XYZ file of C-alpha atoms in Angstrom:
424
model
C 20.949 8.383 -22.089
C 17.115 8.807 -20.602
C 16.231 6.997 -17.221
C 13.489 4.938 -19.892
C 16.796 3.825 -21.667
C 18.586 2.528 -18.913
C 18.898 -1.469 -18.240
C 18.600 -0.125 -13.955
C 16.802 2.485 -12.417
C 18.187 4.832 -8.193
C 15.156 3.842 -5.898
C 13.259 6.900 -6.184
C 13.722 8.748 -2.112
C 10.443 6.710 -0.389
C 11.424 3.610 -1.516
C 16.011 4.112 -0.863
C 13.929 2.639 3.210
C 12.606 -0.269 1.907
C 15.801 -2.341 0.921
C 17.489 -1.936 4.438
C 14.651 -2.156 7.183
C 12.865 -5.271 5.001
C 13.526 -8.990 7.269
C 11.879 -11.663 8.619
C 8.868 -9.354 9.562
C 7.988 -7.159 7.495
C 7.802 -7.963 3.853
C 8.270 -4.319 2.194
C 5.257 -5.245 -0.226
C 2.058 -4.908 -0.581
C -0.599 -6.873 -2.777
C -3.466 -5.443 -5.808
C -5.990 -7.744 -7.076
C -8.314 -8.221 -9.252
C -11.522 -11.531 -8.782
C -12.591 -11.388 -11.770
C -15.979 -13.779 -13.120
C -13.745 -16.582 -14.208
C -10.919 -18.731 -14.147
C -7.549 -17.904 -14.665
C -5.691 -18.786 -18.264
C -2.744 -19.224 -17.127
C -1.139 -19.365 -20.947
C -3.748 -15.973 -22.367
C -1.945 -14.977 -18.704
C 1.590 -14.972 -19.531
C 1.089 -13.556 -22.938
C -0.710 -10.977 -21.723
C 1.592 -10.202 -19.249
C 5.126 -10.402 -22.797
C 2.905 -7.449 -24.444
C 2.170 -5.040 -20.681
C 5.750 -5.651 -20.334
C 7.352 -2.238 -23.035
C 5.411 -0.140 -21.486
C 6.222 -0.025 -17.938
C 9.355 -0.730 -17.625
C 10.327 -0.162 -14.546
C 8.366 -2.931 -12.594
C 10.060 -5.671 -13.717
C 13.478 -5.023 -12.549
C 15.185 -7.310 -9.283
C 16.721 -5.182 -6.383
C 20.889 -5.479 -6.746
C 23.157 -3.813 -4.257
C 26.078 -1.731 -5.436
C 28.938 -0.540 -3.488
C 27.057 2.852 -1.493
C 22.801 1.633 -2.792
C 20.755 -0.785 -3.710
C 19.243 0.158 -7.136
C 16.772 -1.721 -9.416
C 18.053 -3.650 -12.203
C 15.235 -5.220 -14.606
C 14.965 -7.842 -16.412
C 12.973 -10.468 -18.628
C 14.170 -13.579 -17.953
C 13.029 -14.304 -14.618
C 9.779 -15.717 -13.787
C 7.668 -12.796 -13.278
C 4.384 -15.194 -12.903
C 3.427 -18.072 -10.318
C 0.090 -20.053 -9.490
C -0.828 -18.913 -6.087
C 0.689 -21.622 -3.280
C 1.185 -20.026 0.024
C -0.727 -17.943 2.357
C -0.636 -14.418 0.769
C 1.663 -11.272 1.205
C 3.486 -13.793 3.980
C 6.907 -11.892 5.850
C 9.355 -13.377 4.624
C 13.140 -11.183 2.720
C 12.261 -13.017 -1.242
C 13.362 -9.871 -2.425
C 16.950 -10.059 -1.185
C 16.774 -12.968 -3.265
C 17.574 -13.389 -6.578
C 13.513 -13.382 -8.332
C 11.647 -10.377 -9.911
C 10.157 -7.656 -7.391
C 7.368 -7.489 -8.602
C 5.394 -10.814 -9.108
C 2.487 -11.500 -10.782
C -0.202 -14.544 -8.692
C -3.374 -16.161 -9.997
C -5.341 -18.769 -7.919
C -8.111 -19.318 -8.934
C -10.932 -16.178 -10.010
C -8.340 -14.029 -8.698
C -5.327 -12.044 -10.244
C -2.912 -10.709 -8.039
C 0.156 -7.542 -8.136
C 2.292 -8.636 -5.080
C 5.036 -5.976 -5.720
C 7.820 -4.886 -4.145
C 7.691 -1.376 -2.148
C 10.691 -0.033 -3.573
C 8.812 -0.617 -6.915
C 6.115 2.011 -6.748
C 3.677 2.848 -4.866
C -0.578 0.834 -4.745
C -0.717 3.984 -6.844
C 0.608 3.542 -9.641
C 0.689 -0.114 -9.312
C -2.938 -0.391 -10.102
C -2.133 1.312 -13.160
C -0.461 -2.119 -14.698
C -2.579 -4.074 -13.081
C -5.735 -2.208 -14.714
C -3.351 -2.507 -18.480
C -2.211 -6.183 -17.246
C -6.690 -7.187 -16.833
C -7.697 -4.848 -20.121
C -5.386 -6.899 -22.222
C -5.621 -10.501 -20.729
C -9.857 -9.727 -21.620
C -9.105 -8.252 -25.110
C -6.792 -12.440 -25.439
C -9.919 -13.497 -24.253
C -11.673 -12.416 -26.765
C -13.607 -9.652 -24.800
C -13.855 -6.188 -25.972
C -11.873 -3.381 -24.138
C -12.332 -0.693 -25.995
C -10.167 2.136 -25.083
C -9.900 4.307 -22.634
C -8.714 7.766 -20.310
C -8.999 5.042 -17.784
C -7.252 2.220 -18.759
C -3.325 3.253 -20.133
C -2.223 2.242 -23.317
C -0.586 -0.004 -23.499
C 1.119 1.135 -27.225
C 2.808 4.442 -26.241
C 6.513 4.285 -25.280
C 7.023 4.848 -21.313
C 7.485 8.841 -20.548
C 10.118 10.070 -18.673
C 8.250 11.731 -16.310
C 6.870 8.336 -15.728
C 10.141 7.573 -14.269
C 11.503 10.088 -12.779
C 12.476 10.918 -9.310
C 9.700 13.253 -8.210
C 10.640 13.536 -4.758
C 13.902 15.296 -6.205
C 11.952 17.008 -9.489
C 9.360 18.834 -7.090
C 12.263 19.821 -3.781
C 12.971 23.198 -3.432
C 16.585 23.565 -1.498
C 15.521 26.844 -0.058
C 12.181 25.258 1.606
C 12.735 23.750 5.531
C 11.862 21.080 6.723
C 9.733 19.587 8.691
C 10.914 18.696 12.498
C 10.579 14.588 13.008
C 10.230 14.925 16.311
C 6.633 13.429 17.075
C 4.452 11.728 20.268
C 4.837 7.737 20.397
C 1.711 6.210 19.492
C 0.715 2.867 21.660
C 1.780 -0.309 20.403
C -0.946 -2.977 19.742
C 1.762 -5.913 19.805
C 0.561 -9.666 19.085
C 1.753 -13.025 18.428
C 4.123 -13.831 15.410
C 2.274 -17.140 14.225
C 6.232 -18.252 11.108
C 4.633 -18.378 7.972
C 1.518 -17.364 8.826
C -1.323 -14.616 7.261
C -5.237 -14.120 8.219
C -6.594 -11.754 5.446
C -9.779 -10.188 6.864
C -12.535 -8.892 3.896
C -15.365 -6.220 4.527
C -17.727 -6.224 1.904
C -19.188 -3.184 2.990
C -21.738 -0.511 0.390
C -20.614 2.401 0.016
C -24.080 4.587 0.747
C -23.860 2.577 3.813
C -20.412 5.039 4.519
C -22.476 7.618 3.297
C -25.083 8.089 5.173
C -23.250 8.153 8.488
C -20.458 10.196 7.073
C -22.160 12.812 5.375
C -24.209 14.713 8.114
C -20.966 14.423 10.395
C -19.431 16.495 7.472
C -16.525 13.879 7.900
C -14.872 11.993 5.122
C -14.728 7.758 4.875
C -11.111 8.160 5.377
C -12.122 9.709 8.397
C -13.758 7.475 10.297
C -12.280 4.661 9.364
C -9.094 6.116 11.467
C -11.502 6.871 13.222
C -13.162 2.629 13.740
C -10.233 2.138 13.834
C -8.398 4.054 16.768
C -11.935 3.076 18.789
C -10.892 -0.654 17.625
C -6.865 -0.330 18.712
C -8.163 1.440 21.732
C -10.938 -1.148 23.318
C -8.663 -4.152 23.132
C -5.044 -1.739 25.057
C -4.732 -1.872 28.575
C -6.493 0.842 30.768
C -2.727 1.124 32.102
C -2.728 2.560 28.497
C -1.485 6.410 28.521
C -0.693 6.901 24.587
C -2.128 8.451 21.836
C -3.260 5.918 19.223
C -2.296 7.052 15.823
C -2.959 6.129 13.205
C -0.414 6.962 9.850
C -2.764 7.385 6.640
C -1.040 7.433 3.498
C -1.428 10.127 1.180
C -0.619 10.827 -2.468
C 1.237 13.721 -3.965
C 0.276 13.186 -8.194
C -3.361 15.864 -7.622
C -1.324 17.873 -5.282
C 1.447 17.700 -7.479
C -0.613 17.492 -11.513
C 2.214 14.664 -11.244
C 2.136 11.625 -14.345
C 4.559 8.955 -11.376
C 4.606 4.968 -12.129
C 7.089 4.587 -9.231
C 6.887 6.401 -4.836
C 5.450 9.503 -5.014
C 3.130 9.273 -1.583
C 3.844 10.651 1.625
C 2.333 9.918 5.685
C 0.303 12.002 8.209
C 0.265 10.577 11.389
C -3.117 10.905 12.636
C -4.125 9.935 16.397
C -6.210 10.416 19.300
C -4.593 11.418 22.472
C -7.437 11.993 24.554
C -8.545 8.917 25.420
C -10.107 8.350 28.385
C -8.237 5.668 30.190
C -11.643 4.398 31.788
C -12.297 2.229 28.289
C -15.626 4.877 27.880
C -14.172 7.472 25.012
C -16.474 6.373 22.033
C -15.883 7.004 19.037
C -17.843 10.138 18.135
C -14.976 11.462 20.877
C -12.159 10.431 18.665
C -14.641 11.666 14.815
C -14.500 14.986 17.467
C -10.420 14.686 17.415
C -9.280 14.040 14.452
C -12.152 16.098 12.560
C -9.813 17.545 9.830
C -6.608 16.514 10.521
C -5.815 14.879 7.111
C -6.402 17.704 5.647
C -4.084 19.315 7.722
C -1.247 17.207 6.769
C -1.871 16.677 2.969
C -1.505 20.664 2.395
C 0.409 21.295 0.192
C 2.232 23.480 2.241
C 3.019 20.926 4.158
C 4.146 18.122 1.364
C 6.458 20.015 0.405
C 8.441 21.051 3.911
C 8.337 16.823 4.082
C 10.077 16.352 0.469
C 12.518 18.686 0.984
C 12.696 17.007 5.250
C 13.312 13.470 3.301
C 15.662 14.753 -0.240
C 17.561 16.341 2.111
C 18.037 13.749 4.615
C 19.316 11.380 1.653
C 21.192 14.085 -0.202
C 23.745 13.950 3.163
C 27.089 13.758 2.090
C 27.710 12.020 5.581
C 24.374 9.389 4.164
C 25.680 8.989 0.986
C 29.230 7.932 1.268
C 28.565 5.589 3.843
C 29.283 1.341 2.576
C 25.731 0.166 2.370
C 25.968 -2.143 5.609
C 27.022 0.718 7.373
C 23.646 2.828 6.021
C 21.535 -0.213 6.440
C 22.192 -0.317 10.317
C 21.999 3.839 10.746
C 18.942 3.371 8.435
C 16.968 0.771 10.272
C 17.663 3.059 13.310
C 15.345 5.319 11.783
C 12.755 2.782 10.797
C 12.413 1.545 13.926
C 12.282 4.777 15.706
C 9.769 6.307 13.028
C 7.321 2.958 13.729
C 7.035 3.548 16.988
C 5.042 7.419 15.692
C 1.966 5.097 14.883
C 0.099 2.258 16.061
C -1.463 0.434 12.963
C -1.153 2.368 9.025
C -4.411 2.506 6.502
C -4.510 3.347 3.727
C -6.874 3.244 1.805
C -7.055 3.619 -2.421
C -9.483 5.414 -3.475
C -12.773 4.637 -6.551
C -11.272 2.300 -9.376
C -12.285 3.422 -12.171
C -12.468 0.936 -15.876
C -15.012 1.552 -18.160
C -17.614 -0.199 -18.062
C -16.982 -3.665 -20.630
C -14.181 -4.428 -18.162
C -15.995 -3.935 -14.566
C -18.358 -6.887 -15.778
C -15.651 -8.494 -15.920
C -13.623 -7.780 -12.344
C -16.338 -8.576 -9.382
C -13.984 -6.789 -6.905
C -10.651 -5.346 -5.542
C -8.824 -6.426 -3.469
C -5.760 -5.193 -1.442
C -3.546 -5.607 1.565
C 0.275 -4.685 3.225
C 2.259 -6.637 3.557
C 2.785 -5.247 7.489
C 5.399 -6.273 10.077
C 4.624 -9.073 12.305
C 3.225 -6.772 15.681
C 0.969 -5.369 13.513
C -1.838 -5.730 11.771
C -2.622 -3.841 8.065
C -5.700 -2.719 7.309
C -6.403 -1.307 3.284
C -9.042 0.209 1.614
C -10.919 0.104 -2.301
C -13.824 0.340 -4.238
C -15.404 -0.053 -6.606
C -18.501 1.671 -7.407
C -20.596 0.546 -4.190
C -18.465 -2.058 -3.120
C -15.733 -1.023 -0.108
C -14.040 -3.448 0.688
C -12.056 -3.340 3.599
C -9.223 -5.537 3.861
C -6.803 -6.719 7.309
C -4.084 -9.039 7.121
C -2.704 -10.704 10.949
C 0.286 -12.507 10.439
C -1.024 -14.503 14.653
C -4.496 -16.345 15.587
C -5.040 -13.002 17.369
C -8.120 -11.185 15.744
C -9.489 -9.050 18.001
C -8.963 -5.739 16.988
C -10.157 -6.326 14.043
C -13.246 -8.395 14.949
C -13.922 -4.939 17.428
C -13.474 -2.991 13.526
C -15.754 -4.729 11.900
C -17.995 -5.124 15.068
C -18.415 -1.120 15.273
C -19.092 -1.122 11.229
C -22.256 -3.334 12.360
C -23.274 -1.367 15.553
C -23.425 1.282 13.907
C -26.156 0.648 11.753
C -23.615 -0.538 8.807
C -24.290 -3.387 6.833
C -20.732 -5.663 6.121
C -20.041 -8.509 5.157
C -16.696 -10.490 6.455
C -14.624 -13.188 4.520
C -11.395 -14.995 5.837
C -9.078 -16.401 3.743
C -9.745 -19.578 6.718
C -13.084 -19.210 4.333
C -15.200 -18.231 7.086
C -17.667 -15.816 5.919
C -20.953 -13.771 8.354
């Protein structure tokens, strides 16, 4: 039986840790959405969801636990769509209950997918969001032409979209990487229960490019450096640890894969030579991390990373452990991994769509469901609109404010909006 015909899916290699590490402090998910030019019509949205469902079978699922491993079971019966009534991406273990692993949430002009990371990474979920939005706009009477940038929902799902690409590209002859790595400074915050404050910094891409081009750095390198600098300025003066940011990297272009599940890895990039008197500058950090993201995303490095992860999951001892014992072991491994970086910065790049669709999309929004003691940062752009978004489960917003203030101080125009209605 093909993967498409199954009524359930195994979790892919990258997803296997998420069901075990989710708790009241981490949602193990993220939100990706569009702000449209008109309020959402719930009835048309329901019809659009119904029509795209057959094209994306691995998304309309719920998490189940077998004796040895959790898995994703197909479902079309559970309520998928809901109107926003709580804080977005709340740090609660909603994925352990009998609910869909992906929710479609709307509020006024916002249309969002809130997705359990066990289904797929953000790069794949954007594909679903674009297909859903295109169908919704079509049902509203707008003409959205066929485009290579939008998946044809009349096509039959392909096997290559739902298989575990980590296993496909795993070479057992490849020696895996070592997991040994220096711990990072950890920026702790005081969390507030059932609270998640969102910030969006809207920046012209041209301003960022004007700063980056003469310095020979990428946008992701620049934003990573600003994030490190913001953490550095708000860290204790006696901190001697490096400050590292975890940057997700899509493997699809590297391996020419069309996966609609998780197929990305993380590279940790940091500053190790920060002065304790806070005299290090943004240029010092840029000089130290320049080229490091590229080094961590070379094919040879990624192949070793895949080998390390797949071989660990394939260990006979791990495989036969019942779920209760796996949970303990993987939680410990997850906790150790979290100590290797301070925060995550995920750059989903440019979201492309036909102009007929783009004229109805004001902007794209991405928010990470991060741990309560950290700050999540997600970046995306449409044309010249760059959106740098943060979410914090606390009133402590010192790092976020420093980040935007640093951009402004470098001559980059930024308009900041927050979920409490603030704008500056």
